[in-house]
XYZ file of C-alpha atoms in Angstrom:
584
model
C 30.590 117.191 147.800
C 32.914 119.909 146.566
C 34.841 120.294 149.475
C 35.543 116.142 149.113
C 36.983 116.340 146.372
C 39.569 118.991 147.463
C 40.119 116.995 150.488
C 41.299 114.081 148.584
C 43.257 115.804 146.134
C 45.251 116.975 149.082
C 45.552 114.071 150.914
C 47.168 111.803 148.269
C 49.874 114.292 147.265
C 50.001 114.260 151.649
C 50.376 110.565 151.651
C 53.142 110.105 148.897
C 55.256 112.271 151.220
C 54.205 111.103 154.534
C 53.833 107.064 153.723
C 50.328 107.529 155.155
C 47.074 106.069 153.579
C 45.051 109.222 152.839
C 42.159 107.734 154.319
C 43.850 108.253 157.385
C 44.719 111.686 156.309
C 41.144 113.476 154.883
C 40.180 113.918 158.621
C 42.660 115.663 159.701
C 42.319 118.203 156.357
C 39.250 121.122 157.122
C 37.727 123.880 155.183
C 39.063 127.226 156.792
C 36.167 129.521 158.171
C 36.275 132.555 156.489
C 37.872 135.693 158.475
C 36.589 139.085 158.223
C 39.675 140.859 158.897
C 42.253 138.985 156.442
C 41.938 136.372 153.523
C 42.478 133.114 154.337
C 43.576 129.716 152.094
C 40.285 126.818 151.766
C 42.067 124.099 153.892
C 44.203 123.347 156.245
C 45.928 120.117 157.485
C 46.571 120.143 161.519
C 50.255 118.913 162.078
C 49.071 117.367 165.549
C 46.482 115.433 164.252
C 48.610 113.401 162.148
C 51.498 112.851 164.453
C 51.466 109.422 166.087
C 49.757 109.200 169.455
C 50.931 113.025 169.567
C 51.480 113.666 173.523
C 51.035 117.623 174.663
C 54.541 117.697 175.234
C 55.008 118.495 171.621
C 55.832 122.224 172.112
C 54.136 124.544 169.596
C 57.646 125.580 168.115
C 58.133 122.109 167.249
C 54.919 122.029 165.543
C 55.488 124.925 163.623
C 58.776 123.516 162.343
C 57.366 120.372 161.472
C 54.575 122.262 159.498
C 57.107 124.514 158.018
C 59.234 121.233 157.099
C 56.271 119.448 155.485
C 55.087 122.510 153.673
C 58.927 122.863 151.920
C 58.276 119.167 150.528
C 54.739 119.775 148.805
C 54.409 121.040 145.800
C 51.194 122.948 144.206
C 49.222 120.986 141.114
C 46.218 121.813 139.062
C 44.226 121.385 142.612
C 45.969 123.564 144.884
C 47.807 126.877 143.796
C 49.551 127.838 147.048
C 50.868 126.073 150.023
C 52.462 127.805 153.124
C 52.725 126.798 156.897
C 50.667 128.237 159.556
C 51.112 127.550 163.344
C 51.319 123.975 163.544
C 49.405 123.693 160.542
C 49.946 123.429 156.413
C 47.611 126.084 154.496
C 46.372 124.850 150.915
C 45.094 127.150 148.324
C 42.485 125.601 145.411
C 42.757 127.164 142.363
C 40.657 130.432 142.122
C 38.489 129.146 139.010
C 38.861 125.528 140.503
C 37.179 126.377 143.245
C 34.123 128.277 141.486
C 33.441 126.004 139.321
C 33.458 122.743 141.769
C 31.252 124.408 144.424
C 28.437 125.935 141.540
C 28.502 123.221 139.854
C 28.021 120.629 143.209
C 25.446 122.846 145.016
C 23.931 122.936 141.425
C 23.641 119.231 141.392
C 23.132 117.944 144.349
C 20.065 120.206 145.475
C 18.776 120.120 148.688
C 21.267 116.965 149.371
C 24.288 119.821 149.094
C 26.591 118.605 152.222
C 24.887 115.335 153.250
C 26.579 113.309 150.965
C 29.637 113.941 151.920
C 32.423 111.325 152.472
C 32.361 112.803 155.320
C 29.186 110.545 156.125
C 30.455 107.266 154.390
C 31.630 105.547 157.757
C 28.490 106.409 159.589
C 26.258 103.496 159.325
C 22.347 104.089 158.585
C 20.349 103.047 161.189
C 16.887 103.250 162.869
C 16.358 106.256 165.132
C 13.023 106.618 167.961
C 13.012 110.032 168.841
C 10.713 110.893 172.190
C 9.938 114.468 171.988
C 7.205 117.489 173.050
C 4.892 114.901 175.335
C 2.526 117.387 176.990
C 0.349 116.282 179.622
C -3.554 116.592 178.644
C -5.277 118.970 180.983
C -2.522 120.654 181.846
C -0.060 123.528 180.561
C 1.864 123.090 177.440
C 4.939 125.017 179.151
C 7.557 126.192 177.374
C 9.706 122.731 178.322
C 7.544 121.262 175.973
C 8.188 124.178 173.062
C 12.100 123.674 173.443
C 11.097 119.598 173.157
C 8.847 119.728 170.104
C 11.374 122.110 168.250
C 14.855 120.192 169.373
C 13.365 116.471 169.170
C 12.137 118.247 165.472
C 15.506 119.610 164.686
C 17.459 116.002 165.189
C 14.747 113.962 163.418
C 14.937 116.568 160.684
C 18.841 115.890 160.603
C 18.928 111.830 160.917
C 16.404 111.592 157.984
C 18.500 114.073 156.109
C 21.725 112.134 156.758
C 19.277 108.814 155.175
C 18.755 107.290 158.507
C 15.026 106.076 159.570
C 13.149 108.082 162.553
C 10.109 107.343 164.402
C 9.250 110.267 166.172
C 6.986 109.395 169.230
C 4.530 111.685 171.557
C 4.270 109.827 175.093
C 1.545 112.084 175.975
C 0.336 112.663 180.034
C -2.535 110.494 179.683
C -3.270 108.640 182.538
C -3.053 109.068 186.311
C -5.419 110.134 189.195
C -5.821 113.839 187.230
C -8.258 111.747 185.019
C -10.201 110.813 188.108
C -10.145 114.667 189.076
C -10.453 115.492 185.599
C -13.473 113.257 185.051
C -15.594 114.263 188.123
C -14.810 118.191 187.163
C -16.441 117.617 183.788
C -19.825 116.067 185.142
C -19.907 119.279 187.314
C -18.359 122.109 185.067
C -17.735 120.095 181.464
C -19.609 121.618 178.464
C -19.744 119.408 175.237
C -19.606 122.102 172.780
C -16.922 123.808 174.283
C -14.844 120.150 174.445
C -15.433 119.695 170.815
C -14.102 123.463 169.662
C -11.711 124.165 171.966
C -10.563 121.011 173.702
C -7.219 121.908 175.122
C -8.379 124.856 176.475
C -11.669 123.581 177.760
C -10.101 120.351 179.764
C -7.233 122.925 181.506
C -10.005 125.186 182.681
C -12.280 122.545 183.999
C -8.758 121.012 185.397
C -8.267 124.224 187.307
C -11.596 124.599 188.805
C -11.950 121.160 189.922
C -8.332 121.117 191.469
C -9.964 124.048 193.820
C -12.105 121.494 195.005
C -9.317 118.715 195.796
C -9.355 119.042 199.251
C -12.756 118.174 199.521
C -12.718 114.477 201.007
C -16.155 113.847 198.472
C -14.560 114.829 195.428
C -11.603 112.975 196.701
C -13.718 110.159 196.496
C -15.275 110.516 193.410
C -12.267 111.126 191.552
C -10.653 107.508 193.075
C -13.972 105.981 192.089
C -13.580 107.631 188.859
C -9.870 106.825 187.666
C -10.470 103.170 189.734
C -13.387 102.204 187.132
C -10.968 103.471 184.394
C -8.291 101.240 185.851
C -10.962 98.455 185.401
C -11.774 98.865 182.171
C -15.528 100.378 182.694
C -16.917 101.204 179.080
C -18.825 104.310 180.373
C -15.906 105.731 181.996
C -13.605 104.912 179.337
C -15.427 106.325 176.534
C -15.105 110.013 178.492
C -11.733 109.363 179.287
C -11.047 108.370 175.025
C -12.963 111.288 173.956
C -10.728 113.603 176.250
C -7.545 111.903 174.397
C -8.883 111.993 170.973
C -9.956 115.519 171.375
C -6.537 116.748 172.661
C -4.772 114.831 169.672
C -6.977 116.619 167.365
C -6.172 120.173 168.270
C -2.365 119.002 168.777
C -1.994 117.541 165.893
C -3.429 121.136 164.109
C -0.862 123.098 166.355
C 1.775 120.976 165.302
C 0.866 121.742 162.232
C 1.412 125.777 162.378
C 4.736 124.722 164.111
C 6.058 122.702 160.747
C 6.133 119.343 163.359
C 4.155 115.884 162.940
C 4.711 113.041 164.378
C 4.558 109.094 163.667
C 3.246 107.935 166.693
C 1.340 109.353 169.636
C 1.883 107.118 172.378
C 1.032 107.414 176.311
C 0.906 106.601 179.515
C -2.601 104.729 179.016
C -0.923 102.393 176.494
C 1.635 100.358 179.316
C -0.819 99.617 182.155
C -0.926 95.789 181.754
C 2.634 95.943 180.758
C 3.512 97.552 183.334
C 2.406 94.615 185.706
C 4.683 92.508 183.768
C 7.770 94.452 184.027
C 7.385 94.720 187.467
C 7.063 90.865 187.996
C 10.008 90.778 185.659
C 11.967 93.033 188.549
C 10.351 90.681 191.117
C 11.909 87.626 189.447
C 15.177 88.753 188.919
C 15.113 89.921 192.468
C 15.446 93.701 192.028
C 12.125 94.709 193.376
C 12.223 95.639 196.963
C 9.155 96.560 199.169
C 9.407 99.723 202.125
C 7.915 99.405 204.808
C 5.311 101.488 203.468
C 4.749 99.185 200.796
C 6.518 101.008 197.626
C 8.849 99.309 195.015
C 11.958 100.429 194.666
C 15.222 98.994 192.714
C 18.669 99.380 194.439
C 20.923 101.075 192.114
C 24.004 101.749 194.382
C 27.160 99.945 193.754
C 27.211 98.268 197.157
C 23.651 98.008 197.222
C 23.377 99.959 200.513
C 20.525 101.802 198.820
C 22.680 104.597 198.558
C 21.483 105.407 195.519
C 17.639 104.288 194.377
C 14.284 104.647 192.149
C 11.217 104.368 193.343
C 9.493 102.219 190.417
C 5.921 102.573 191.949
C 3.614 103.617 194.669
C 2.343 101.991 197.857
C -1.220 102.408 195.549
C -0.114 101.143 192.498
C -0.289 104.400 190.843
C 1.793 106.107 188.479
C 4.433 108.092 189.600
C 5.026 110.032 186.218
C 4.165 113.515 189.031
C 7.357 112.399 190.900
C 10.075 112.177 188.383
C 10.737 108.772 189.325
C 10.929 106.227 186.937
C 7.959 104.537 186.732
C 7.085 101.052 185.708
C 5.274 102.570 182.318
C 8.481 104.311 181.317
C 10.522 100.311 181.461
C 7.639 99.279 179.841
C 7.652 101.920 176.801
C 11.235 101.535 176.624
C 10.968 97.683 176.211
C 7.976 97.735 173.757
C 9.723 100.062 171.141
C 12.229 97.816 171.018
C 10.086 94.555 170.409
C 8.109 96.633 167.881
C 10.393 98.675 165.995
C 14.477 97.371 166.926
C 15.934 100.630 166.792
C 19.498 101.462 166.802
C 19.353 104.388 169.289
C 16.558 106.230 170.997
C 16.786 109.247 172.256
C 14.864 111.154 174.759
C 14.546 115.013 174.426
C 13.533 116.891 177.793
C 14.732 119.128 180.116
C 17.550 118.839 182.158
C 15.792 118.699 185.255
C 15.212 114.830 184.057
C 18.634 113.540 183.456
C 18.385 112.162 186.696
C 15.191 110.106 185.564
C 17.098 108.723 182.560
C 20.273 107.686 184.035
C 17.737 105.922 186.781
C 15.671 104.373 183.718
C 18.868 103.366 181.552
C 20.675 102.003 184.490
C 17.235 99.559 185.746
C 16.840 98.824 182.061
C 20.716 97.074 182.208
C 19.926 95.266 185.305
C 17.233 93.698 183.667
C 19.752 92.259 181.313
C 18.974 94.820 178.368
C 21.966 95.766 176.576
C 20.339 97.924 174.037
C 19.844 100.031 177.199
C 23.523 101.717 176.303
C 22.223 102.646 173.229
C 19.523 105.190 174.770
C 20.576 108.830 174.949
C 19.153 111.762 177.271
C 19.773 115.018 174.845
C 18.494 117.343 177.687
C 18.234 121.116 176.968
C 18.284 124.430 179.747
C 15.314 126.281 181.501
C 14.058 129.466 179.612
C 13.018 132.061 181.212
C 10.899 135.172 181.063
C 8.577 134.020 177.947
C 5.566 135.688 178.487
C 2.836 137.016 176.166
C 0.553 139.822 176.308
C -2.209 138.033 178.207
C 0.674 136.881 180.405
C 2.101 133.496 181.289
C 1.819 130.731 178.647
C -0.646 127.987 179.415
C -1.128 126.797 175.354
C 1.435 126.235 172.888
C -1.138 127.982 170.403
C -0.430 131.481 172.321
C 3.005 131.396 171.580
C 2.065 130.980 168.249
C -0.518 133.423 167.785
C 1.641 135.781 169.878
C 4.459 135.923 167.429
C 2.348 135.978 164.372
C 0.711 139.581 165.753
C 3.896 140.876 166.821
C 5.788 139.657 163.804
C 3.105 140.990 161.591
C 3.077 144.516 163.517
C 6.900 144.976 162.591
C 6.643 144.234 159.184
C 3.695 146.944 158.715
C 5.756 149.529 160.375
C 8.666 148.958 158.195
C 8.765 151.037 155.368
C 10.308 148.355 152.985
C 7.957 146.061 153.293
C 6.815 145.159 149.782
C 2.385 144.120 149.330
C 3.114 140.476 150.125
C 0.188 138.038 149.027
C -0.468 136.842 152.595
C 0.978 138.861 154.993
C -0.221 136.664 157.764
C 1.365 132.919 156.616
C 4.476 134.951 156.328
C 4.661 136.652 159.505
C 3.991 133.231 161.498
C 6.512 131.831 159.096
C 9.331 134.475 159.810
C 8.404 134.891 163.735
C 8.812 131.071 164.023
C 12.192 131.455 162.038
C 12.701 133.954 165.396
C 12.278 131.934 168.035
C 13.833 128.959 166.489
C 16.998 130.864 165.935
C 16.930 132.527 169.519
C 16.505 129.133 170.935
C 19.096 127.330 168.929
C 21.906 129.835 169.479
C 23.616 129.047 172.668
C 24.491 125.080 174.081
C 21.038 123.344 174.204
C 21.913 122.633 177.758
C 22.706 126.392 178.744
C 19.411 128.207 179.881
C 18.539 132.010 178.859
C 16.698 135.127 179.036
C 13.817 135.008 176.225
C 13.309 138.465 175.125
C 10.778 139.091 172.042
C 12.358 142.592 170.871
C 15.990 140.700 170.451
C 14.303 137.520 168.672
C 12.599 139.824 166.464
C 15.023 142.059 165.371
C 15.534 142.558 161.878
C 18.943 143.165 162.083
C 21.964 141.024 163.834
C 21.939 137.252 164.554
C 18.072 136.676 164.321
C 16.086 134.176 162.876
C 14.400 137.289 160.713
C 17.372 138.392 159.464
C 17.833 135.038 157.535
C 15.020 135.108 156.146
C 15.185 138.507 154.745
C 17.935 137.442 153.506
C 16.614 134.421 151.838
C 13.664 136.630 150.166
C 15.628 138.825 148.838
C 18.077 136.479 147.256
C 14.684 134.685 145.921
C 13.289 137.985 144.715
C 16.978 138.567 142.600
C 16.385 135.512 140.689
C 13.311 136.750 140.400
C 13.653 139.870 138.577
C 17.035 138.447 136.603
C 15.769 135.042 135.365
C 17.042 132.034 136.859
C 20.778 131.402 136.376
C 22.065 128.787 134.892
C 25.170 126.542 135.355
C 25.984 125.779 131.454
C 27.903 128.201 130.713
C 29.284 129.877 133.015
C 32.040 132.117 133.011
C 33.531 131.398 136.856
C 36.608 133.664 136.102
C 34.295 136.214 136.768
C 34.447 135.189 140.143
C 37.682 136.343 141.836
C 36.790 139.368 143.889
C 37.656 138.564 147.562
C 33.137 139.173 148.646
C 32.527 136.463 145.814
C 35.537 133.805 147.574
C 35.061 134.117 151.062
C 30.908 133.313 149.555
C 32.105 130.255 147.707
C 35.130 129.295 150.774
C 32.019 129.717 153.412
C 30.338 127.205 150.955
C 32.468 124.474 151.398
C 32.646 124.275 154.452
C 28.778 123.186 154.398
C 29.518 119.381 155.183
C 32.110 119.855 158.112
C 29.470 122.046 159.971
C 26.501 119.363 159.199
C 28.905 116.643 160.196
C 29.516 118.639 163.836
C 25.683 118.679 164.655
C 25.349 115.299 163.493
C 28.287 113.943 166.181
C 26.403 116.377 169.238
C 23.451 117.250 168.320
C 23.541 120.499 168.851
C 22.239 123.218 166.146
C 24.002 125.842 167.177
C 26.557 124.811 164.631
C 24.205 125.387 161.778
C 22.843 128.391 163.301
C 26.396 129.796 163.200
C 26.892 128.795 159.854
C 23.798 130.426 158.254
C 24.229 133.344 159.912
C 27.930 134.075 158.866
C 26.466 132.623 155.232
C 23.405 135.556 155.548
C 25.954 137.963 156.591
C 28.701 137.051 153.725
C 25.790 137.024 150.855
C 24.488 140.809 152.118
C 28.174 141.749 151.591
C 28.051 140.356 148.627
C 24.597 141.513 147.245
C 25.903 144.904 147.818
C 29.640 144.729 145.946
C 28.816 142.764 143.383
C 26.126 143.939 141.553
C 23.664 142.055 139.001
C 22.072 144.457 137.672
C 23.699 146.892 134.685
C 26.755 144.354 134.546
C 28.082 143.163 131.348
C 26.090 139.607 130.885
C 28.480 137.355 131.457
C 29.429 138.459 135.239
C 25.554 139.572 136.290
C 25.324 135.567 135.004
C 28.061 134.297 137.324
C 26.851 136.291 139.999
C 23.835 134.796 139.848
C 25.065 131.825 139.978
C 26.575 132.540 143.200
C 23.415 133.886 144.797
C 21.342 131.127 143.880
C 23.820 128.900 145.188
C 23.607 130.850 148.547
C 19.841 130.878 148.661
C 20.061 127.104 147.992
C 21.865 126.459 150.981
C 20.518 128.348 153.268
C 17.154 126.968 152.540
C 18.645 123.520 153.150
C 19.896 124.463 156.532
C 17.014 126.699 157.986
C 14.719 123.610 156.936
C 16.627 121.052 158.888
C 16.592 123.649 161.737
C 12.963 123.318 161.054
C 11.966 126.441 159.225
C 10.203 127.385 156.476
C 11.908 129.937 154.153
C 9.877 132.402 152.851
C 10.087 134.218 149.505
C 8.455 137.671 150.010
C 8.632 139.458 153.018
C-alpha cells in the first residue's frame, strides 16, 4: 500500500528522535482528508496519541508546543519535503513526484486488492466468519427489514472475504411453525399447482392471506393443528407439501437474490433444529436452568439475583415455536450450537433489526450459562427502521417489487435525460444503477439510525447518490475508452502537480485507513463517504485537467490518474455490493 510506505518512512525518522519503536508509532501517523477550502500536507502524526497514558489534563497549548517542539527537531528527506506543526499535531509533506508515482504505480499493481493489503491489516488475524442475514419467513412479506438484512449482512461478508477472511453466509429462513398448519389447510381449499410452480412466493402469501381470514373458525383451527401435528410427526404425505412449499420459495429466492448481486452458502431454517431442539432443552433441564410456570412454559432466569427479574421464555406451554414472539426459542440455541460443531467459527454475527437486540443479548447470555464461551464471540450488528418505502402498487409485500420498481423508475430518468448515450441494454443498466441508489441511500447514515426513504432523493443524478457514482464511474470508463488505456511504464508523474490532480492522488491514499474503519465497526458509511468525496474530486478533475488536445505526455499522466480513480471506486462500490456499470 502506498500510503504504508509513507507511514513508515515517517515513523523511523519519528522514532530516532523520540526513542520509540515505530511500530508503536505508524498508528498514530494518518493520511489527511482532503479540504476543499485550503491545501493540506498527506499525513499527520497526533501529538496525544503518542504521549504516555496522555490524561485530558494536557491543555491544548501544551500540545501545540510539544508539536511545535517536535516539528523544530525533524528534518525533511527524499520522503517528506515539508514538515510544520498543526494544533497538537506534526504535518508531513511527501514529495510532489514521490507521491504520484507511489500511488499510480500501487493502485496499478495491486488491482482490485488496492487498500486491503495494507499493514494496516497485518495484526488482524484471519479467521472464520458465519454471517446470518435476510431470513424471510415463507408465506409471508419480505418487508423491507429483510432488504436492509440481505444488503448489510452482504456488505460485511463482501468486506471479511476481501480482507482474506472465510464467510459462510447463512439464510435461517421462517420455515416452520403453526402458519404451515394454516398454510397447508389454505392450499387444499384455495392452492393452485400451476400457480405454486410459476410464482411461488407470491402464490403461498396470497393463499396465506385468505386462509388467515378463516382463523377464527374453530374447524380450520383444527385442521391446521392436525395439519402442522402430522408434520411434527414426520407424516410423508404432509411433509412432501410442506418440502415442496420450501423448495419452491428457495427457487424464486435464490433468482431474486440473484438481481440483487447476493447468494448465499447455506439456507438453513427453522425445520432443520426440531429434534435438536429437544436436546438443548434437556441440556437446560440438566444444568438446572429450565424452569416451568404455572402454565407450563420454560423459561431461563437471567437476572443477577435470580429473582426472575429479568427472563426468556425458551418455549411454549405447547411445545411450539416461539420464533412469532421474539423470544428466544429453543431452535435459535440449537442453530447457534450446531454452527459451531459444524463449521468452528471465529465470530458470528447476526444482522437484523434493532427491534431484536433484546433477543440476542437473551440468546448470547443463555448460550454462556450453558457453559459456551464462544458465546462472547457472537455479535448483534442491528440496523434502524425505514420508513415510507412504498411503490406504485403501494406497500411492499415481495422483495421482487422493490426491484422491479427501481428498474422502471430508474429506466424512466435515464430516457428523459438528454445525455443519455444508446446504451446496449438499457434495462440491466438501469436495475444496475437504481440498486447502486438504494444501496447508497441506505448506507449513508449510522446503520442503527432509522430514516425517511424517499425515491426522488435516492435517484437523483446529482449530489450524494448512489447514481451519481456511477455516472461517474462510466464516464471515467468511457475516457479510457476513447484515449486508449494508459499505461504505467512510462510515465511522466511531474506532470502531475496541479492542486485538482493532488488532492485526487492525497484522497487516494487514504483508501486503507477508511477500509480499515469499516472493518473495526462495520459500518459502510465510511466507504460511502469516501467514494463520494473520490466521485466528487475526479469530476473536478475531469473538468481542469483535460485529456484530450494535451501534449502526449500529460493527456498520458492524466490518464493515469483517471484510471486509477475508476479502479478504486469500482473496488469500493463492489464491496458495498454494487455493480459498476460502464455506459449509462
Amino acid at each position: 500500500m502506498a500510503a504504508c510506505s509513507f507511514r513508515r518512512s515517517i515513523a523511523s525518522q519519528l522514532s530516532k528522535v523520540l526513542d520509540l519503536p515505530p511500530e508503536n508509532l505508524i498508528k498514530s501517523i494518518s493520511a489527511v482528508p482532503v479540504s476543499k477550502k485550503r491545501h493540506v500536507a498527506d499525513f499527520q502524526l497526533s501529538i496525544a496519541s503518542i504521549i504516555e497514558n496522555s490524561s485530558s489534563d494536557c491543555l491544548a497549548q501544551d500540545l501545540h508546543l510539544q508539536a511545535q517542539q517536535l516539528a523544530e527537531r525533524l528534518k525533511c528527506d527524499s520522503v517528506v519535503s515539508a514538515i510544520s506543526a498543526g494544533p497538537g499535531t506534526v504535518n508531513f509533506t511527501v514529495n510532489r513526484e514521490l507521491l504520484a508515482k507511489t500511488v499510480l504505480q500501487q493502485v496499478w499493481k495491486d488491482g482490485s486488492e488496492y487498500g486491503v493489503k495494507s499493514e494496516l491489516f497485518s495484526t488482524v488475524p484471519r479467521q472464520k466468519a458465519v454471517i446470518e442475514f435476510s431470513s424471510p419467513n415463507i408465506a409471508k412479506k419480505f418487508h423491507i427489514g429483510h432488504l436492509r438484512s440481505t444488503i448489510v449482512g452482504n456488505f460485511i461478508a463482501n468486506l471479511k472475504v476481501a480482507l482474506g477472511h472465510e464467510v459462510v453466509r447463512i439464510n435461517y429462513l421462517g420455515d416452520w411453525g403453526m402458519q404451515f398448519g394454516l398454510l397447508g389447510v389454505g392450499f387444499q381449499s384455495f392452492g393452485n399447482e400451476e400457480k405454486l410452480k410459476s410464482s411461488p412466493l407470491q402464490h403461498l402469501f396470497e393463499v396465506y392471506v385468505q386462509i388467515n381470514k378463516a382463523a377464527e373458525d374453530e374447524n380450520t383451527k383444527k385442521l391446521a393443528k392436525d395439519f402442522f401435528r402430522k408434520l411434527e410427526e414426520h407424516d410423508e404425505q404432509t411433509l412432501s407439501i410442506w418440502k415442496q412449499f420450501r423448495d419452491l420459495s428457495i427457487e424464486e429466492y435464490i433468482r431474486i437474490y440473484k438481481r440483487l448481486g447476493v447468494h448465499f452458502d447455506e439456507y438453513s431454517g427453522e425445520s432443520f433444529y426440531q429434534e435438536k431442539a429437544q436436546e438443548v432443552l434437556k441440556m437446560l433441564e440438566d444444568k438446572g436452568l429450565l424452569q416451568k410456570t404455572i402454565k407450563g412454559t420454560g423459561i431461563v432466569d437471567l437476572s443477577e439475583k435470580k429473582d426472575l427479574s429479568t427472563f426468556s421464555t425458551v418455549m411454549r406451554s405447547d411445545g411450539t415455536s416461539l420464533y412469532i414472539t421474539r423470544q428466544v426459542s429453543h431452535l435459535d440455541l440449537a442453530a447457534a450450537i450446531d454452527r459451531m460443531n459444524k463449521h468452528s467459527w471465529d465470530t458470528m454475527i447476526y444482522v437484523t433489526d434493532k427491534s431484536q437486540s433484546n433477543h440476542f443479548q437473551h440468546l448470547f447470555q443463555i448460550l454462556k450459562l450453558m457453559g459456551y464461551d464462544w458465546a462472547e464471540r457472537c455479535q448483534h450488528v442491528s440496523f434502524g427502521l425505514v420508513q415510507g418505502m412504498k411503490t406504485r402498487r403501494g406497500e411492499v409485500i415481495f422483495l421482487e417489487d422493490v426491484l422491479n420498481e427501481v428498474r422502471s423508475r430508474m429506466l424512466q430518468n435515464m430516457t428523459s435525460t438528454k445525455t443519455t448515450k444508446e446504451i446496449q441494454d438499457p434495462v440491466e443498466t438501469a436495475e444496475k444503477v437504481g440498486l447502486a441508489a438504494l444501496i447508497i441511500q441506505d448506507f449513508r447514515g449510522l446503520l442503527s439510525s432509522d430514516y425517511q426513504f424517499s425515491w426522488d432523493r435516492a435517484l437523483q443524478s446529482r449530489g450524494d447518490t448512489g447514481v451519481f457514482l456511477q455516472y461517474t464511474h462510466a464516464r471515467l470508463h468511457s475516457l479510457e475508452q476513447m484515449h486508449g488505456n494508459a499505461e504505467l511504464t512510462d510515465v511522466n508523474v511531474a506532470c502531475l502537480q496541479e492542486p485538482d490532480a493532488i488532492s485526487v492522488l492525497q484522497h487516494l491514499l487514504r483508501y486503507d485507513e477508511v477500509l480499515y474503519r469499516s472493518s473495526q465497526d462495520l459500518q459502510p458509511k465510511h466507504i460511502v463517504s469516501y467514494l463520494l468525496t473520490l466521485s466528487h474530486l475526479a469530476a473536478v478533475a475531469h473538468k481542469t485537467l483535460p485529456v484530450k488536445g494535451s501534449a502526449p505526455d500529460l493527456a498520458q499522466a492524466r490518464l493515469c490518474l483517471f484510471h486509477a480513480a475508476r479502479s478504486v471506486l469500482a473496488n469500493g462500490m463492489k464491496l458495498l455490493g454494487i455493480t459498476p456499470v460502464t455506459q449509462m
